Amino acid sequence: MLRMRGRLDYRISRIATRPLGEIQPDALDALRMGAYQLFELNGIPPYAAVSESVELVKPGGTAVAGFVNGVLKGMQRAGSPAFPSLDQDAVTHLTTWGSHPQWLVERWIRQYGAEDTAWLVEANNRRPEVIIQPFSMTTTESVRVLSGEPEMTAEALQFHAKGIRLTHGDVTRALELVPGIVQDPAARFVTRYIGAKPKDTVLDVCAAPGGKAVGLAQRAGYTVAADLSLQRLGRVHENVERLRGQGVPINAGLVVADARTPPFREADIVFVDAPCTGTGTLRRHPDGRWRLQHSDLRALVTLQREILLAAAACVQPGGILVYATCSLEPEENAQQVEWLLQNIEGFAVAPPSDFPLRLDRRGFLHVLPQEHGFDGAFAARLRRIR
């Protein structure tokens, strides 16, 4: 329902006798649920959708219940309204039918154009697939094992992404059969972009929830997975212990630490998977699009710079600094790297020599939901030259 909130609110606003901002929160939630059942779900009788929503607000009094009942029945009689088309009014189309906040839609239209933004919005409104990255089996073997189980089907990913799409079945059971992690291909591309070698010591200063840290621990000599949150670091610990119990060698240590003041000596590779707006993962977190405000972007840019400055000091001469986000916003991505290069001497862009995706002219990685069909991600790889 959260995924379609903008679309539902447009339907409600066409019938309700008061602006949405003046409707009691409980009543608005009931209207959204009723509208969702009436227009977005199949198999629910209209009378059931209306009566269930009305029951939710009866404790608030007969006036509220009557209002919800009247609006929902009015929507049922009116049917689906005409939504503005992309050609007529791109912003309104993508905020109502596309169900995204106006400030994000306007930003993306300036960045990508209306047509590409429409593809991005459509990608965000699709439910994410379950992708498993296997560690100790080949993709072919993993698919065979999973597809041989009752009530479970899987297929290999195409494109350049190693992984298995679990099309049907229980995820926990799948991970028992195939040692690995649930991870979107965008995150795996970032891990590969880092270019860790078996002899490298890697410092991952913002490690939780840990998918990339676990992937690095498979590739590098030793990985320190650090995070400010002990609770979030617990998720990393669970994955590490599960995989070790399945016989997968994970050479990593976990440390609670603030990335702005990292208590570490210099390392071969320092990886900053920075806290960000997460606008590349809105299909996975549909509530995020409604929580996020433009002021959050400004605050996160400041935090990212503090972390970058501290992380840069942990890179040994000749070593690598990798900065990554799951954001689509230039202020959090390429502009941050440019800021670092202008404010700290001794670093130069050093993209990996062999990479399956096309990088931009600077050698930065951009994974776009509307282009690749995965989550959005950004990464830049810098070498400390002195």
CSV table of C-alpha atoms in Angstrom, one decimal:
chain,number,residue,atom,x,y,z
A,1,MET,CA,0.0,0.0,0.0
A,2,LEU,CA,2.9,2.4,0.8
A,3,ARG,CA,4.2,1.8,-2.7
A,4,MET,CA,0.9,3.2,-4.2
A,5,ARG,CA,0.3,6.0,-1.7
A,6,GLY,CA,0.5,8.8,-4.2
A,7,ARG,CA,-1.9,7.1,-6.5
A,8,LEU,CA,-4.3,6.3,-3.7
A,9,ASP,CA,-4.2,9.8,-2.4
A,10,TYR,CA,-5.1,11.2,-5.8
A,11,ARG,CA,-8.1,8.9,-6.0
A,12,ILE,CA,-9.2,10.0,-2.5
A,13,SER,CA,-8.7,13.7,-3.2
A,14,ARG,CA,-11.1,13.5,-6.2
A,15,ILE,CA,-14.0,12.4,-3.9
A,16,ALA,CA,-13.2,13.7,-0.4
A,17,THR,CA,-14.9,17.0,0.6
A,18,ARG,CA,-11.8,18.2,2.5
A,19,PRO,CA,-8.1,18.4,1.7
A,20,LEU,CA,-6.0,15.4,2.6
A,21,GLY,CA,-4.1,17.4,5.1
A,22,GLU,CA,-7.3,18.1,7.1
A,23,ILE,CA,-8.4,14.4,7.3
A,24,GLN,CA,-7.7,12.7,10.6
A,25,PRO,CA,-4.6,10.4,10.2
A,26,ASP,CA,-6.6,7.2,11.2
A,27,ALA,CA,-9.3,8.0,8.7
A,28,LEU,CA,-6.8,8.7,6.0
A,29,ASP,CA,-5.1,5.4,6.6
A,30,ALA,CA,-8.5,3.6,6.4
A,31,LEU,CA,-9.3,5.4,3.2
A,32,ARG,CA,-6.0,4.4,1.7
A,33,MET,CA,-6.5,0.8,2.6
A,34,GLY,CA,-10.0,0.8,1.2
A,35,ALA,CA,-8.9,2.5,-2.0
A,36,TYR,CA,-6.0,0.0,-2.3
A,37,GLN,CA,-8.4,-2.9,-2.0
A,38,LEU,CA,-10.9,-1.4,-4.4
A,39,PHE,CA,-8.5,-0.5,-7.2
A,40,GLU,CA,-5.2,-2.3,-6.7
A,41,LEU,CA,-6.1,-5.8,-5.5
A,42,ASN,CA,-8.1,-8.4,-7.3
A,43,GLY,CA,-10.6,-10.8,-5.7
A,44,ILE,CA,-11.8,-8.5,-2.9
A,45,PRO,CA,-15.5,-7.7,-3.1
A,46,PRO,CA,-16.1,-3.9,-3.0
A,47,TYR,CA,-18.6,-4.2,-0.1
A,48,ALA,CA,-15.9,-6.0,1.9
A,49,ALA,CA,-13.3,-3.4,1.1
A,50,VAL,CA,-15.6,-0.6,2.3
A,51,SER,CA,-16.9,-2.4,5.4
A,52,GLU,CA,-13.5,-3.4,6.6
A,53,SER,CA,-12.2,0.1,6.3
A,54,VAL,CA,-15.2,1.6,8.1
A,55,GLU,CA,-14.8,-0.9,11.0
A,56,LEU,CA,-11.2,0.4,11.5
A,57,VAL,CA,-12.4,3.9,12.4
A,58,LYS,CA,-15.6,3.1,14.3
A,59,PRO,CA,-13.8,3.6,17.6
A,60,GLY,CA,-13.3,7.2,16.5
A,61,GLY,CA,-17.0,7.9,16.4
A,62,THR,CA,-19.9,7.7,14.0
A,63,ALA,CA,-18.9,10.9,12.2
A,64,VAL,CA,-15.5,9.6,11.2
A,65,ALA,CA,-17.0,6.2,10.2
A,66,GLY,CA,-19.7,7.9,8.1
A,67,PHE,CA,-17.1,10.1,6.4
A,68,VAL,CA,-14.9,7.1,5.4
A,69,ASN,CA,-18.0,5.1,4.3
A,70,GLY,CA,-19.2,8.0,2.1
A,71,VAL,CA,-15.8,8.6,0.5
A,72,LEU,CA,-15.2,5.0,-0.3
A,73,LYS,CA,-18.7,4.5,-1.7
A,74,GLY,CA,-18.2,7.6,-3.8
A,75,MET,CA,-14.9,6.3,-5.2
A,76,GLN,CA,-16.6,3.0,-6.0
A,77,ARG,CA,-19.4,4.7,-7.9
A,78,ALA,CA,-17.0,7.1,-9.7
A,79,GLY,CA,-14.6,4.4,-10.8
A,80,SER,CA,-11.0,5.2,-11.7
A,81,PRO,CA,-10.4,8.9,-12.4
A,82,ALA,CA,-8.4,10.2,-15.4
A,83,PHE,CA,-4.8,10.6,-14.3
A,84,PRO,CA,-2.7,13.3,-15.9
A,85,SER,CA,-0.6,11.8,-18.7
A,86,LEU,CA,3.2,12.0,-18.9
A,87,ASP,CA,3.0,14.2,-22.0
A,88,GLN,CA,0.4,16.5,-20.5
A,89,ASP,CA,2.0,17.1,-17.1
A,90,ALA,CA,5.0,14.9,-16.3
A,91,VAL,CA,5.4,16.0,-12.7
A,92,THR,CA,1.8,15.5,-11.7
A,93,HIS,CA,1.6,12.2,-13.6
A,94,LEU,CA,4.7,10.8,-11.8
A,95,THR,CA,3.5,12.1,-8.4
A,96,THR,CA,0.0,10.7,-8.7
A,97,TRP,CA,0.0,7.7,-11.0
A,98,GLY,CA,3.7,7.1,-10.4
A,99,SER,CA,3.3,7.6,-6.6
A,100,HIS,CA,6.5,9.5,-5.8
A,101,PRO,CA,7.0,12.7,-3.9
A,102,GLN,CA,7.0,15.9,-6.0
A,103,TRP,CA,10.5,17.1,-4.9
A,104,LEU,CA,12.1,13.9,-5.9
A,105,VAL,CA,10.3,13.7,-9.2
A,106,GLU,CA,11.3,17.3,-10.1
A,107,ARG,CA,15.0,16.5,-9.2
A,108,TRP,CA,15.0,13.4,-11.4
A,109,ILE,CA,13.4,15.1,-14.3
A,110,ARG,CA,16.1,17.7,-14.2
A,111,GLN,CA,18.7,15.0,-14.0
A,112,TYR,CA,17.4,12.3,-16.4
A,113,GLY,CA,14.5,13.9,-18.3
A,114,ALA,CA,10.8,13.0,-18.1
A,115,GLU,CA,10.9,9.7,-20.0
A,116,ASP,CA,13.9,8.2,-18.1
A,117,THR,CA,12.3,9.4,-14.8
A,118,ALA,CA,9.1,7.6,-15.8
A,119,TRP,CA,11.1,4.4,-16.3
A,120,LEU,CA,12.8,5.0,-12.9
A,121,VAL,CA,9.5,5.5,-11.1
A,122,GLU,CA,8.1,2.3,-12.8
A,123,ALA,CA,11.2,0.4,-11.6
A,124,ASN,CA,10.7,1.6,-8.1
A,125,ASN,CA,7.1,0.5,-8.1
A,126,ARG,CA,7.9,-3.1,-8.9
A,127,ARG,CA,8.5,-5.4,-6.0
A,128,PRO,CA,12.1,-6.4,-5.7
A,129,GLU,CA,13.2,-9.9,-6.6
A,130,VAL,CA,15.0,-12.2,-4.2
A,131,ILE,CA,18.6,-12.6,-5.4
A,132,ILE,CA,21.0,-15.0,-3.7
A,133,GLN,CA,24.8,-14.6,-4.2
A,134,PRO,CA,26.3,-18.1,-3.7
A,135,PHE,CA,29.7,-18.4,-2.1
A,136,SER,CA,30.8,-22.1,-2.3
A,137,MET,CA,28.8,-23.3,-5.3
A,138,THR,CA,28.7,-22.3,-8.9
A,139,THR,CA,25.6,-20.6,-10.2
A,140,THR,CA,24.6,-23.7,-12.2
A,141,GLU,CA,25.0,-26.0,-9.2
A,142,SER,CA,23.1,-23.7,-6.9
A,143,VAL,CA,20.1,-23.5,-9.4
A,144,ARG,CA,20.1,-27.3,-9.7
A,145,VAL,CA,20.1,-27.8,-5.9
A,146,LEU,CA,17.3,-25.2,-5.3
A,147,SER,CA,15.1,-26.3,-8.2
A,148,GLY,CA,15.4,-29.9,-6.9
A,149,GLU,CA,13.6,-29.0,-3.7
A,150,PRO,CA,9.8,-29.2,-3.4
A,151,GLU,CA,8.0,-25.9,-3.5
A,152,MET,CA,11.1,-24.1,-4.7
A,153,THR,CA,12.2,-22.7,-8.1
A,154,ALA,CA,15.3,-20.7,-9.1
A,155,GLU,CA,17.1,-19.5,-12.1
A,156,ALA,CA,20.5,-18.0,-12.9
A,157,LEU,CA,20.8,-14.3,-13.5
A,158,GLN,CA,21.7,-13.2,-17.0
A,159,PHE,CA,23.6,-10.0,-17.8
A,160,HIS,CA,27.0,-9.7,-16.0
A,161,ALA,CA,25.7,-10.4,-12.5
A,162,LYS,CA,26.5,-13.6,-10.8
A,163,GLY,CA,23.6,-14.8,-8.7
A,164,ILE,CA,20.4,-16.7,-8.5
A,165,ARG,CA,16.9,-15.4,-8.7
A,166,LEU,CA,14.7,-17.3,-6.2
A,167,THR,CA,11.4,-17.2,-8.1
A,168,HIS,CA,9.5,-19.3,-5.6
A,169,GLY,CA,10.3,-20.8,-2.1
A,170,ASP,CA,11.5,-20.0,1.4
A,171,VAL,CA,14.6,-17.8,1.6
A,172,THR,CA,15.8,-19.2,4.9
A,173,ARG,CA,15.6,-22.7,3.5
A,174,ALA,CA,17.4,-21.6,0.3
A,175,LEU,CA,20.3,-20.2,2.3
A,176,GLU,CA,20.5,-23.5,4.2
A,177,LEU,CA,21.0,-25.4,0.9
A,178,VAL,CA,23.2,-22.8,-0.8
A,179,PRO,CA,25.7,-21.0,1.4
A,180,GLY,CA,25.5,-17.4,0.4
A,181,ILE,CA,23.7,-14.1,1.1
A,182,VAL,CA,20.7,-12.3,-0.1
A,183,GLN,CA,22.1,-9.4,-2.1
A,184,ASP,CA,21.1,-7.2,-5.0
A,185,PRO,CA,23.5,-7.4,-8.0
A,186,ALA,CA,24.1,-3.6,-7.6
A,187,ALA,CA,25.8,-4.3,-4.3
A,188,ARG,CA,27.8,-7.1,-5.8
A,189,PHE,CA,29.0,-4.9,-8.6
A,190,VAL,CA,30.3,-2.4,-5.9
A,191,THR,CA,32.2,-5.2,-4.2
A,192,ARG,CA,33.8,-6.2,-7.4
A,193,TYR,CA,34.6,-2.6,-8.3
A,194,ILE,CA,36.7,-2.3,-5.2
A,195,GLY,CA,39.1,-4.8,-6.7
A,196,ALA,CA,40.4,-6.4,-3.4
A,197,LYS,CA,43.1,-9.0,-3.8
A,198,PRO,CA,43.9,-12.0,-1.6
A,199,LYS,CA,46.8,-10.2,0.1
A,200,ASP,CA,44.9,-7.0,0.9
A,201,THR,CA,43.8,-5.8,4.3
A,202,VAL,CA,40.4,-4.0,3.9
A,203,LEU,CA,38.8,-1.6,6.4
A,204,ASP,CA,35.1,-1.3,5.8
A,205,VAL,CA,34.1,1.7,8.0
A,206,CYS,CA,30.3,1.6,7.5
A,207,ALA,CA,29.9,-2.2,7.2
A,208,ALA,CA,26.3,-2.9,8.4
A,209,PRO,CA,24.2,-4.7,7.3
A,210,GLY,CA,27.2,-6.4,6.0
A,211,GLY,CA,26.6,-7.9,2.5
A,212,LYS,CA,29.5,-6.1,1.0
A,213,ALA,CA,31.7,-6.7,4.0
A,214,VAL,CA,31.1,-10.4,3.7
A,215,GLY,CA,31.8,-10.3,0.0
A,216,LEU,CA,35.1,-8.5,0.7
A,217,ALA,CA,36.1,-11.0,3.3
A,218,GLN,CA,35.9,-13.7,0.7
A,219,ARG,CA,38.1,-11.8,-1.7
A,220,ALA,CA,40.7,-10.0,0.6
A,221,GLY,CA,43.3,-11.3,3.0
A,222,TYR,CA,41.5,-9.8,6.0
A,223,THR,CA,38.5,-7.5,6.4
A,224,VAL,CA,37.7,-5.3,9.4
A,225,ALA,CA,34.0,-4.7,9.4
A,226,ALA,CA,33.2,-1.6,11.5
A,227,ASP,CA,30.0,0.2,12.3
A,228,LEU,CA,28.7,2.7,14.8
A,229,SER,CA,25.6,0.6,15.6
A,230,LEU,CA,26.2,-2.6,17.7
A,231,GLN,CA,22.7,-3.8,16.8
A,232,ARG,CA,23.3,-3.4,13.1
A,233,LEU,CA,26.7,-5.0,13.4
A,234,GLY,CA,24.9,-8.0,14.9
A,235,ARG,CA,23.4,-8.7,11.5
A,236,VAL,CA,26.8,-8.9,10.1
A,237,HIS,CA,27.9,-11.3,12.8
A,238,GLU,CA,24.9,-13.5,12.1
A,239,ASN,CA,25.8,-13.8,8.4
A,240,VAL,CA,29.5,-14.4,9.2
A,241,GLU,CA,28.7,-17.1,11.7
A,242,ARG,CA,26.1,-18.8,9.5
A,243,LEU,CA,28.5,-19.0,6.6
A,244,ARG,CA,31.4,-20.2,8.7
A,245,GLY,CA,29.2,-22.9,10.0
A,246,GLN,CA,28.5,-23.9,6.4
A,247,GLY,CA,32.3,-24.2,5.7
A,248,VAL,CA,32.7,-20.9,3.9
A,249,PRO,CA,36.0,-19.2,4.9
A,250,ILE,CA,35.2,-15.7,6.1
A,251,ASN,CA,38.4,-13.9,7.2
A,252,ALA,CA,36.9,-10.9,9.0
A,253,GLY,CA,36.8,-9.1,12.4
A,254,LEU,CA,33.9,-7.0,13.6
A,255,VAL,CA,34.4,-3.7,15.5
A,256,VAL,CA,32.0,-1.1,16.9
A,257,ALA,CA,33.5,2.2,15.8
A,258,ASP,CA,32.5,5.7,14.6
A,259,ALA,CA,33.6,6.2,10.9
A,260,ARG,CA,34.2,9.9,11.6
A,261,THR,CA,36.9,9.0,14.2
A,262,PRO,CA,38.1,5.5,13.1
A,263,PRO,CA,40.5,4.0,15.6
A,264,PHE,CA,42.5,2.1,13.0
A,265,ARG,CA,46.0,2.1,11.5
A,266,GLU,CA,46.5,2.5,7.7
A,267,ALA,CA,45.1,-0.2,5.5
A,268,ASP,CA,45.6,-1.4,1.9
A,269,ILE,CA,41.9,-0.6,1.1
A,270,VAL,CA,39.5,1.6,2.9
A,271,PHE,CA,35.9,1.3,1.9
A,272,VAL,CA,33.2,3.9,2.7
A,273,ASP,CA,29.7,2.6,2.1
A,274,ALA,CA,28.3,5.9,3.2
A,275,PRO,CA,25.1,6.6,5.0
A,276,CYS,CA,22.9,8.2,2.3
A,277,THR,CA,19.3,9.0,1.2
A,278,GLY,CA,19.0,5.6,-0.4
A,279,THR,CA,17.2,6.9,-3.4
A,280,GLY,CA,18.5,3.9,-5.4
A,281,THR,CA,16.7,1.4,-3.2
A,282,LEU,CA,13.2,2.9,-3.0
A,283,ARG,CA,11.7,-0.2,-4.6
A,284,ARG,CA,13.0,-2.2,-1.6
A,285,HIS,CA,12.0,0.5,0.9
A,286,PRO,CA,8.8,2.1,-0.4
A,287,ASP,CA,8.2,3.9,2.9
A,288,GLY,CA,11.5,5.7,2.4
A,289,ARG,CA,10.2,7.8,-0.4
A,290,TRP,CA,7.6,9.4,1.9
A,291,ARG,CA,9.9,9.8,4.9
A,292,LEU,CA,12.8,11.4,3.0
A,293,GLN,CA,13.0,15.2,2.9
A,294,HIS,CA,15.3,17.5,1.0
A,295,SER,CA,16.8,18.7,4.3
A,296,ASP,CA,17.9,15.1,4.9
A,297,LEU,CA,20.0,15.3,1.8
A,298,ARG,CA,21.8,18.4,3.0
A,299,ALA,CA,22.5,16.8,6.4
A,300,LEU,CA,23.8,13.6,4.9
A,301,VAL,CA,26.2,15.4,2.5
A,302,THR,CA,27.8,17.0,5.6
A,303,LEU,CA,28.1,13.6,7.4
A,304,GLN,CA,29.5,11.9,4.2
A,305,ARG,CA,32.3,14.5,4.0
A,306,GLU,CA,33.2,14.0,7.7
A,307,ILE,CA,33.5,10.3,7.1
A,308,LEU,CA,35.4,10.7,3.8
A,309,LEU,CA,38.0,13.0,5.5
A,310,ALA,CA,38.6,10.5,8.3
A,311,ALA,CA,38.7,7.5,6.0
A,312,ALA,CA,41.2,9.1,3.7
A,313,ALA,CA,43.6,9.4,6.6
A,314,CYS,CA,43.5,5.6,7.0
A,315,VAL,CA,44.7,4.8,3.5
A,316,GLN,CA,48.4,3.8,3.3
A,317,PRO,CA,50.5,5.3,0.5
A,318,GLY,CA,49.7,3.4,-2.7
A,319,GLY,CA,46.5,2.1,-1.1
A,320,ILE,CA,42.9,2.5,-2.3
A,321,LEU,CA,40.0,4.5,-1.0
A,322,VAL,CA,36.6,3.5,-2.4
A,323,TYR,CA,33.5,5.7,-1.8
A,324,ALA,CA,30.1,4.2,-2.5
A,325,THR,CA,26.4,5.0,-1.9
A,326,CYS,CA,23.0,3.5,-2.8
A,327,SER,CA,21.9,7.0,-3.8
A,328,LEU,CA,21.1,8.5,-7.2
A,329,GLU,CA,21.7,12.0,-6.1
A,330,PRO,CA,24.8,13.8,-7.6
A,331,GLU,CA,25.4,15.7,-4.4
A,332,GLU,CA,26.0,12.4,-2.6
A,333,ASN,CA,28.0,10.8,-5.4
A,334,ALA,CA,30.3,12.3,-8.0
A,335,GLN,CA,30.2,15.8,-6.3
A,336,GLN,CA,31.5,14.3,-3.1
A,337,VAL,CA,34.4,12.7,-4.8
A,338,GLU,CA,35.2,16.0,-6.6
A,339,TRP,CA,35.0,17.7,-3.3
A,340,LEU,CA,37.5,15.3,-1.7
A,341,LEU,CA,39.9,15.6,-4.6
A,342,GLN,CA,39.8,19.4,-4.3
A,343,ASN,CA,40.3,19.4,-0.5
A,344,ILE,CA,42.8,16.6,0.1
A,345,GLU,CA,46.0,16.3,-1.8
A,346,GLY,CA,47.6,13.0,-2.8
A,347,PHE,CA,44.6,11.1,-4.3
A,348,ALA,CA,43.8,10.3,-7.9
A,349,VAL,CA,40.9,8.4,-9.5
A,350,ALA,CA,42.0,4.8,-10.2
A,351,PRO,CA,39.2,2.7,-11.7
A,352,PRO,CA,39.6,-1.1,-11.9
A,353,SER,CA,41.3,-2.2,-15.1
A,354,ASP,CA,38.8,-4.9,-15.9
A,355,PHE,CA,35.1,-4.4,-15.1
A,356,PRO,CA,31.9,-5.8,-16.8
A,357,LEU,CA,29.8,-2.6,-16.7
A,358,ARG,CA,30.5,0.6,-18.6
A,359,LEU,CA,32.0,3.3,-16.3
A,360,ASP,CA,31.5,7.0,-16.8
A,361,ARG,CA,34.2,9.2,-18.3
A,362,ARG,CA,35.9,9.6,-14.9
A,363,GLY,CA,35.9,5.9,-14.1
A,364,PHE,CA,33.0,6.1,-11.6
A,365,LEU,CA,30.4,3.3,-11.4
A,366,HIS,CA,26.7,4.1,-11.8
A,367,VAL,CA,24.1,1.4,-11.5
A,368,LEU,CA,20.6,2.7,-12.4
A,369,PRO,CA,17.3,0.9,-11.7
A,370,GLN,CA,15.8,2.2,-14.9
A,371,GLU,CA,18.8,1.0,-17.0
A,372,HIS,CA,20.0,-2.2,-15.3
A,373,GLY,CA,16.9,-3.4,-13.5
A,374,PHE,CA,18.7,-3.6,-10.2
A,375,ASP,CA,19.0,-1.3,-7.2
A,376,GLY,CA,20.8,2.0,-7.8
A,377,ALA,CA,24.4,2.4,-6.7
A,378,PHE,CA,27.4,4.6,-7.1
A,379,ALA,CA,31.1,4.0,-6.5
A,380,ALA,CA,34.4,5.8,-7.0
A,381,ARG,CA,37.9,4.3,-6.6
A,382,LEU,CA,40.8,6.5,-5.6
A,383,ARG,CA,44.5,5.7,-5.1
A,384,ARG,CA,46.6,7.5,-2.6
A,385,ILE,CA,49.6,8.5,-4.7
A,386,ARG,CA,51.5,10.3,-1.9
